[in-house]
């Protein structure tokens, strides 16, 4: 295909014009075996991703309409987990040939009863999760516990441990005294 001046020199508008022409002669009703290439459970795990058309995916990534293959959904999940918001819902809608992603921007009820625990008044207690309480117990038992050792003992991923430690430090439950190599942790009771 060559640029002959009859097409707008804009990829997004080009795609919007071409898609109806490409799909016009498809048999009706058209059916597709699944909109997603992977099971939803596997997408939530973030293990791998498969592009329907690797070249198109690369092209969209280069012009800023896409990211590296498989990086988008894990980024969303991490951001929602960090804010302790309700887990995003991913629903495949094959009849519409689309995938619906519902993003809730409210706190998970199991995490806290308030809307934003970090910005609550000082007198309002923060409800810690069982995982956060477990981490505090482990640091109170072993003040020199490293994050790597914490992950080994609990089975948490490094990213999760890092996020929880940052939260506990920010909310005043955990404090690091001294350097990273020779310092130790102090658990602050509230």
PDB file of C-alpha atoms in Angstrom:
ATOM      1  CA  UNK A   1       0.000   0.000   0.000  1.00  0.00           C
ATOM      2  CA  UNK A   2       1.368   3.408  -0.854  1.00  0.00           C
ATOM      3  CA  UNK A   3       0.381   6.885   0.172  1.00  0.00           C
ATOM      4  CA  UNK A   4      -1.301   8.510  -2.823  1.00  0.00           C
ATOM      5  CA  UNK A   5      -2.660  11.629  -1.153  1.00  0.00           C
ATOM      6  CA  UNK A   6      -6.229  10.343  -0.872  1.00  0.00           C
ATOM      7  CA  UNK A   7      -5.687   8.995   2.657  1.00  0.00           C
ATOM      8  CA  UNK A   8      -5.208  11.179   5.695  1.00  0.00           C
ATOM      9  CA  UNK A   9      -1.680  10.799   7.024  1.00  0.00           C
ATOM     10  CA  UNK A  10      -2.940   9.722  10.485  1.00  0.00           C
ATOM     11  CA  UNK A  11      -2.868   6.056  11.514  1.00  0.00           C
ATOM     12  CA  UNK A  12      -5.794   6.274  13.950  1.00  0.00           C
ATOM     13  CA  UNK A  13      -8.120   7.874  11.377  1.00  0.00           C
ATOM     14  CA  UNK A  14      -6.833   5.464   8.738  1.00  0.00           C
ATOM     15  CA  UNK A  15      -7.792   2.478  10.924  1.00  0.00           C
ATOM     16  CA  UNK A  16     -11.252   3.957  11.569  1.00  0.00           C
ATOM     17  CA  UNK A  17     -11.797   4.291   7.810  1.00  0.00           C
ATOM     18  CA  UNK A  18     -10.360   0.897   6.839  1.00  0.00           C
ATOM     19  CA  UNK A  19     -11.989  -1.377   9.447  1.00  0.00           C
ATOM     20  CA  UNK A  20     -15.523  -1.018   7.971  1.00  0.00           C
ATOM     21  CA  UNK A  21     -14.135  -1.791   4.505  1.00  0.00           C
ATOM     22  CA  UNK A  22     -12.272  -4.866   5.770  1.00  0.00           C
ATOM     23  CA  UNK A  23     -15.279  -6.245   7.635  1.00  0.00           C
ATOM     24  CA  UNK A  24     -17.948  -5.394   5.018  1.00  0.00           C
ATOM     25  CA  UNK A  25     -17.637  -8.723   3.150  1.00  0.00           C
ATOM     26  CA  UNK A  26     -17.438 -10.978   6.206  1.00  0.00           C
ATOM     27  CA  UNK A  27     -20.246 -13.530   6.394  1.00  0.00           C
ATOM     28  CA  UNK A  28     -23.175 -12.517   8.600  1.00  0.00           C
ATOM     29  CA  UNK A  29     -23.672 -13.456  11.322  1.00  0.00           C
ATOM     30  CA  UNK A  30     -19.935 -13.474  11.953  1.00  0.00           C
ATOM     31  CA  UNK A  31     -18.749 -15.454  14.926  1.00  0.00           C
ATOM     32  CA  UNK A  32     -15.384 -15.498  16.560  1.00  0.00           C
ATOM     33  CA  UNK A  33     -14.168 -18.176  18.950  1.00  0.00           C
ATOM     34  CA  UNK A  34     -13.457 -16.011  21.974  1.00  0.00           C
ATOM     35  CA  UNK A  35     -12.395 -12.402  21.972  1.00  0.00           C
ATOM     36  CA  UNK A  36      -9.463 -13.057  24.291  1.00  0.00           C
ATOM     37  CA  UNK A  37      -6.602 -15.289  23.245  1.00  0.00           C
ATOM     38  CA  UNK A  38      -5.993 -16.476  26.822  1.00  0.00           C
ATOM     39  CA  UNK A  39      -8.347 -17.569  29.599  1.00  0.00           C
ATOM     40  CA  UNK A  40      -9.312 -14.727  31.959  1.00  0.00           C
ATOM     41  CA  UNK A  41      -7.712 -16.530  34.930  1.00  0.00           C
ATOM     42  CA  UNK A  42      -4.375 -16.565  33.112  1.00  0.00           C
ATOM     43  CA  UNK A  43      -4.665 -12.856  32.293  1.00  0.00           C
ATOM     44  CA  UNK A  44      -5.205 -12.068  35.995  1.00  0.00           C
ATOM     45  CA  UNK A  45      -2.058 -14.038  36.841  1.00  0.00           C
ATOM     46  CA  UNK A  46      -0.108 -11.907  34.362  1.00  0.00           C
ATOM     47  CA  UNK A  47       2.014 -14.856  33.289  1.00  0.00           C
ATOM     48  CA  UNK A  48       1.957 -14.307  29.546  1.00  0.00           C
ATOM     49  CA  UNK A  49       0.163 -12.483  26.782  1.00  0.00           C
ATOM     50  CA  UNK A  50      -0.504 -13.214  23.140  1.00  0.00           C
ATOM     51  CA  UNK A  51      -1.121 -10.623  20.452  1.00  0.00           C
ATOM     52  CA  UNK A  52      -3.508 -11.517  17.643  1.00  0.00           C
ATOM     53  CA  UNK A  53      -1.194  -9.714  15.244  1.00  0.00           C
ATOM     54  CA  UNK A  54       2.320  -9.069  16.581  1.00  0.00           C
ATOM     55  CA  UNK A  55       3.196  -6.625  13.790  1.00  0.00           C
ATOM     56  CA  UNK A  56       0.099  -4.499  14.390  1.00  0.00           C
ATOM     57  CA  UNK A  57       0.757  -4.553  18.141  1.00  0.00           C
ATOM     58  CA  UNK A  58       4.335  -3.345  17.555  1.00  0.00           C
ATOM     59  CA  UNK A  59       3.150  -0.661  15.160  1.00  0.00           C
ATOM     60  CA  UNK A  60       0.592   0.684  17.651  1.00  0.00           C
ATOM     61  CA  UNK A  61       3.218   0.559  20.421  1.00  0.00           C
ATOM     62  CA  UNK A  62       5.633   2.632  18.315  1.00  0.00           C
ATOM     63  CA  UNK A  63       3.088   5.404  17.715  1.00  0.00           C
ATOM     64  CA  UNK A  64       1.990   5.523  21.345  1.00  0.00           C
ATOM     65  CA  UNK A  65      -1.342   3.664  21.112  1.00  0.00           C
ATOM     66  CA  UNK A  66      -0.081   0.566  22.903  1.00  0.00           C
ATOM     67  CA  UNK A  67       2.474  -0.676  25.384  1.00  0.00           C
ATOM     68  CA  UNK A  68       4.743  -3.678  25.544  1.00  0.00           C
ATOM     69  CA  UNK A  69       2.838  -6.885  25.038  1.00  0.00           C
ATOM     70  CA  UNK A  70       1.230  -8.016  28.276  1.00  0.00           C
ATOM     71  CA  UNK A  71       2.203  -4.996  30.374  1.00  0.00           C
ATOM     72  CA  UNK A  72      -1.133  -3.169  30.527  1.00  0.00           C
ATOM     73  CA  UNK A  73      -3.330  -5.381  32.690  1.00  0.00           C
ATOM     74  CA  UNK A  74      -0.671  -6.158  35.320  1.00  0.00           C
ATOM     75  CA  UNK A  75      -0.038  -2.395  35.645  1.00  0.00           C
ATOM     76  CA  UNK A  76      -3.750  -1.811  36.247  1.00  0.00           C
ATOM     77  CA  UNK A  77      -3.937  -4.632  38.812  1.00  0.00           C
ATOM     78  CA  UNK A  78      -0.862  -3.333  40.669  1.00  0.00           C
ATOM     79  CA  UNK A  79      -2.251   0.211  40.810  1.00  0.00           C
ATOM     80  CA  UNK A  80      -5.616  -1.011  42.140  1.00  0.00           C
ATOM     81  CA  UNK A  81      -3.962  -3.292  44.704  1.00  0.00           C
ATOM     82  CA  UNK A  82      -1.712  -0.468  45.879  1.00  0.00           C
ATOM     83  CA  UNK A  83      -4.746   1.744  46.509  1.00  0.00           C
ATOM     84  CA  UNK A  84      -6.600  -1.210  48.121  1.00  0.00           C
ATOM     85  CA  UNK A  85      -9.436  -0.710  45.657  1.00  0.00           C
ATOM     86  CA  UNK A  86     -11.823  -3.464  44.599  1.00  0.00           C
ATOM     87  CA  UNK A  87     -10.238  -5.814  42.075  1.00  0.00           C
ATOM     88  CA  UNK A  88     -10.954  -4.805  38.442  1.00  0.00           C
ATOM     89  CA  UNK A  89     -13.445  -7.017  36.614  1.00  0.00           C
ATOM     90  CA  UNK A  90     -12.533  -8.324  33.177  1.00  0.00           C
ATOM     91  CA  UNK A  91     -15.481  -9.724  31.219  1.00  0.00           C
ATOM     92  CA  UNK A  92     -15.405 -11.223  27.769  1.00  0.00           C
ATOM     93  CA  UNK A  93     -18.440 -10.281  25.670  1.00  0.00           C
ATOM     94  CA  UNK A  94     -18.177 -12.456  22.553  1.00  0.00           C
ATOM     95  CA  UNK A  95     -21.598 -11.410  21.220  1.00  0.00           C
ATOM     96  CA  UNK A  96     -20.267  -7.847  20.952  1.00  0.00           C
ATOM     97  CA  UNK A  97     -16.733  -8.961  20.035  1.00  0.00           C
ATOM     98  CA  UNK A  98     -15.330  -6.918  22.910  1.00  0.00           C
ATOM     99  CA  UNK A  99     -13.830  -7.179  26.347  1.00  0.00           C
ATOM    100  CA  UNK A 100     -15.274  -5.071  29.165  1.00  0.00           C
ATOM    101  CA  UNK A 101     -12.993  -3.850  31.935  1.00  0.00           C
ATOM    102  CA  UNK A 102     -14.757  -2.414  34.990  1.00  0.00           C
ATOM    103  CA  UNK A 103     -12.520  -0.346  37.256  1.00  0.00           C
ATOM    104  CA  UNK A 104     -13.935   0.339  40.725  1.00  0.00           C
ATOM    105  CA  UNK A 105     -12.376   3.325  42.453  1.00  0.00           C
ATOM    106  CA  UNK A 106     -13.536   2.594  45.966  1.00  0.00           C
ATOM    107  CA  UNK A 107     -11.802   0.727  48.748  1.00  0.00           C
ATOM    108  CA  UNK A 108     -12.254  -2.969  49.193  1.00  0.00           C
ATOM    109  CA  UNK A 109     -14.629  -3.447  52.154  1.00  0.00           C
ATOM    110  CA  UNK A 110     -12.400  -6.200  53.543  1.00  0.00           C
ATOM    111  CA  UNK A 111      -9.514  -3.704  53.668  1.00  0.00           C
ATOM    112  CA  UNK A 112     -11.004  -0.658  55.339  1.00  0.00           C
ATOM    113  CA  UNK A 113     -14.302   0.964  56.131  1.00  0.00           C
ATOM    114  CA  UNK A 114     -13.081   4.437  55.203  1.00  0.00           C
ATOM    115  CA  UNK A 115     -12.585   5.849  51.717  1.00  0.00           C
ATOM    116  CA  UNK A 116      -8.917   6.795  51.993  1.00  0.00           C
ATOM    117  CA  UNK A 117      -7.219   5.445  55.113  1.00  0.00           C
ATOM    118  CA  UNK A 118      -3.934   7.255  54.518  1.00  0.00           C
ATOM    119  CA  UNK A 119      -5.658  10.651  54.544  1.00  0.00           C
ATOM    120  CA  UNK A 120      -8.057   9.941  57.424  1.00  0.00           C
ATOM    121  CA  UNK A 121      -7.785  12.056  60.560  1.00  0.00           C
ATOM    122  CA  UNK A 122      -5.082  10.912  62.993  1.00  0.00           C
ATOM    123  CA  UNK A 123      -7.669   9.829  65.570  1.00  0.00           C
ATOM    124  CA  UNK A 124      -9.431   7.528  63.101  1.00  0.00           C
ATOM    125  CA  UNK A 125      -7.780   4.074  63.321  1.00  0.00           C
ATOM    126  CA  UNK A 126      -6.601   2.306  60.189  1.00  0.00           C
ATOM    127  CA  UNK A 127      -7.909  -1.220  59.768  1.00  0.00           C
ATOM    128  CA  UNK A 128      -4.983  -3.396  58.768  1.00  0.00           C
ATOM    129  CA  UNK A 129      -5.405  -6.506  56.647  1.00  0.00           C
ATOM    130  CA  UNK A 130      -4.428  -9.910  58.017  1.00  0.00           C
ATOM    131  CA  UNK A 131      -1.399  -9.871  55.704  1.00  0.00           C
ATOM    132  CA  UNK A 132      -0.272  -6.499  57.080  1.00  0.00           C
ATOM    133  CA  UNK A 133      -0.726  -7.741  60.665  1.00  0.00           C
ATOM    134  CA  UNK A 134       1.322 -10.856  59.809  1.00  0.00           C
ATOM    135  CA  UNK A 135       4.132  -8.689  58.388  1.00  0.00           C
ATOM    136  CA  UNK A 136       4.171  -6.558  61.545  1.00  0.00           C
ATOM    137  CA  UNK A 137       4.328  -9.709  63.712  1.00  0.00           C
ATOM    138  CA  UNK A 138       7.268 -11.010  61.697  1.00  0.00           C
ATOM    139  CA  UNK A 139       9.174  -7.725  62.020  1.00  0.00           C
ATOM    140  CA  UNK A 140       8.476  -7.557  65.754  1.00  0.00           C
ATOM    141  CA  UNK A 141       9.861 -11.109  66.154  1.00  0.00           C
ATOM    142  CA  UNK A 142      12.912 -10.501  63.947  1.00  0.00           C
ATOM    143  CA  UNK A 143      13.996  -6.850  63.810  1.00  0.00           C
ATOM    144  CA  UNK A 144      16.727  -7.489  61.201  1.00  0.00           C
ATOM    145  CA  UNK A 145      14.408  -9.359  58.840  1.00  0.00           C
ATOM    146  CA  UNK A 146      15.170  -8.576  55.192  1.00  0.00           C
ATOM    147  CA  UNK A 147      12.463  -8.196  52.574  1.00  0.00           C
ATOM    148  CA  UNK A 148      13.878 -11.219  50.721  1.00  0.00           C
ATOM    149  CA  UNK A 149      13.637 -13.360  53.867  1.00  0.00           C
ATOM    150  CA  UNK A 150      10.123 -12.021  54.536  1.00  0.00           C
ATOM    151  CA  UNK A 151       9.103 -13.186  51.040  1.00  0.00           C
ATOM    152  CA  UNK A 152      10.604 -16.639  51.657  1.00  0.00           C
ATOM    153  CA  UNK A 153       8.779 -17.032  54.969  1.00  0.00           C
ATOM    154  CA  UNK A 154       5.400 -15.738  53.781  1.00  0.00           C
ATOM    155  CA  UNK A 155       5.294 -16.690  50.107  1.00  0.00           C
ATOM    156  CA  UNK A 156       4.631 -13.056  49.149  1.00  0.00           C
ATOM    157  CA  UNK A 157       6.058 -11.678  45.944  1.00  0.00           C
ATOM    158  CA  UNK A 158       8.777  -9.052  46.281  1.00  0.00           C
ATOM    159  CA  UNK A 159       6.484  -6.403  44.775  1.00  0.00           C
ATOM    160  CA  UNK A 160       3.714  -7.168  47.264  1.00  0.00           C
ATOM    161  CA  UNK A 161       6.104  -7.159  50.229  1.00  0.00           C
ATOM    162  CA  UNK A 162       7.611  -3.859  49.071  1.00  0.00           C
ATOM    163  CA  UNK A 163       4.161  -2.290  48.660  1.00  0.00           C
ATOM    164  CA  UNK A 164       2.931  -3.492  52.078  1.00  0.00           C
ATOM    165  CA  UNK A 165       6.107  -2.322  53.856  1.00  0.00           C
ATOM    166  CA  UNK A 166       5.763   1.104  52.190  1.00  0.00           C
ATOM    167  CA  UNK A 167       2.133   1.298  53.343  1.00  0.00           C
ATOM    168  CA  UNK A 168       3.021   0.291  56.909  1.00  0.00           C
ATOM    169  CA  UNK A 169       5.810   2.881  56.995  1.00  0.00           C
ATOM    170  CA  UNK A 170       3.574   5.606  55.560  1.00  0.00           C
ATOM    171  CA  UNK A 171       0.812   4.927  58.093  1.00  0.00           C
ATOM    172  CA  UNK A 172       3.277   4.915  60.989  1.00  0.00           C
ATOM    173  CA  UNK A 173       3.105   1.227  61.956  1.00  0.00           C
ATOM    174  CA  UNK A 174       6.650   0.414  60.843  1.00  0.00           C
ATOM    175  CA  UNK A 175       9.873   2.397  61.040  1.00  0.00           C
ATOM    176  CA  UNK A 176      13.351   1.710  59.742  1.00  0.00           C
ATOM    177  CA  UNK A 177      16.182   2.780  62.051  1.00  0.00           C
ATOM    178  CA  UNK A 178      19.668   3.005  60.600  1.00  0.00           C
ATOM    179  CA  UNK A 179      20.927   2.062  57.168  1.00  0.00           C
ATOM    180  CA  UNK A 180      19.518  -0.623  54.913  1.00  0.00           C
ATOM    181  CA  UNK A 181      22.492  -2.922  55.634  1.00  0.00           C
ATOM    182  CA  UNK A 182      23.043  -2.432  59.346  1.00  0.00           C
ATOM    183  CA  UNK A 183      19.717  -0.951  60.501  1.00  0.00           C
ATOM    184  CA  UNK A 184      16.664  -2.664  61.955  1.00  0.00           C
ATOM    185  CA  UNK A 185      12.862  -2.414  61.997  1.00  0.00           C
ATOM    186  CA  UNK A 186      10.714  -1.023  64.797  1.00  0.00           C
ATOM    187  CA  UNK A 187       7.028  -1.962  64.988  1.00  0.00           C
ATOM    188  CA  UNK A 188       4.955   0.868  66.431  1.00  0.00           C
ATOM    189  CA  UNK A 189       1.836  -0.118  68.362  1.00  0.00           C
ATOM    190  CA  UNK A 190      -1.212   2.086  67.884  1.00  0.00           C
TER     191      UNK A 190
END
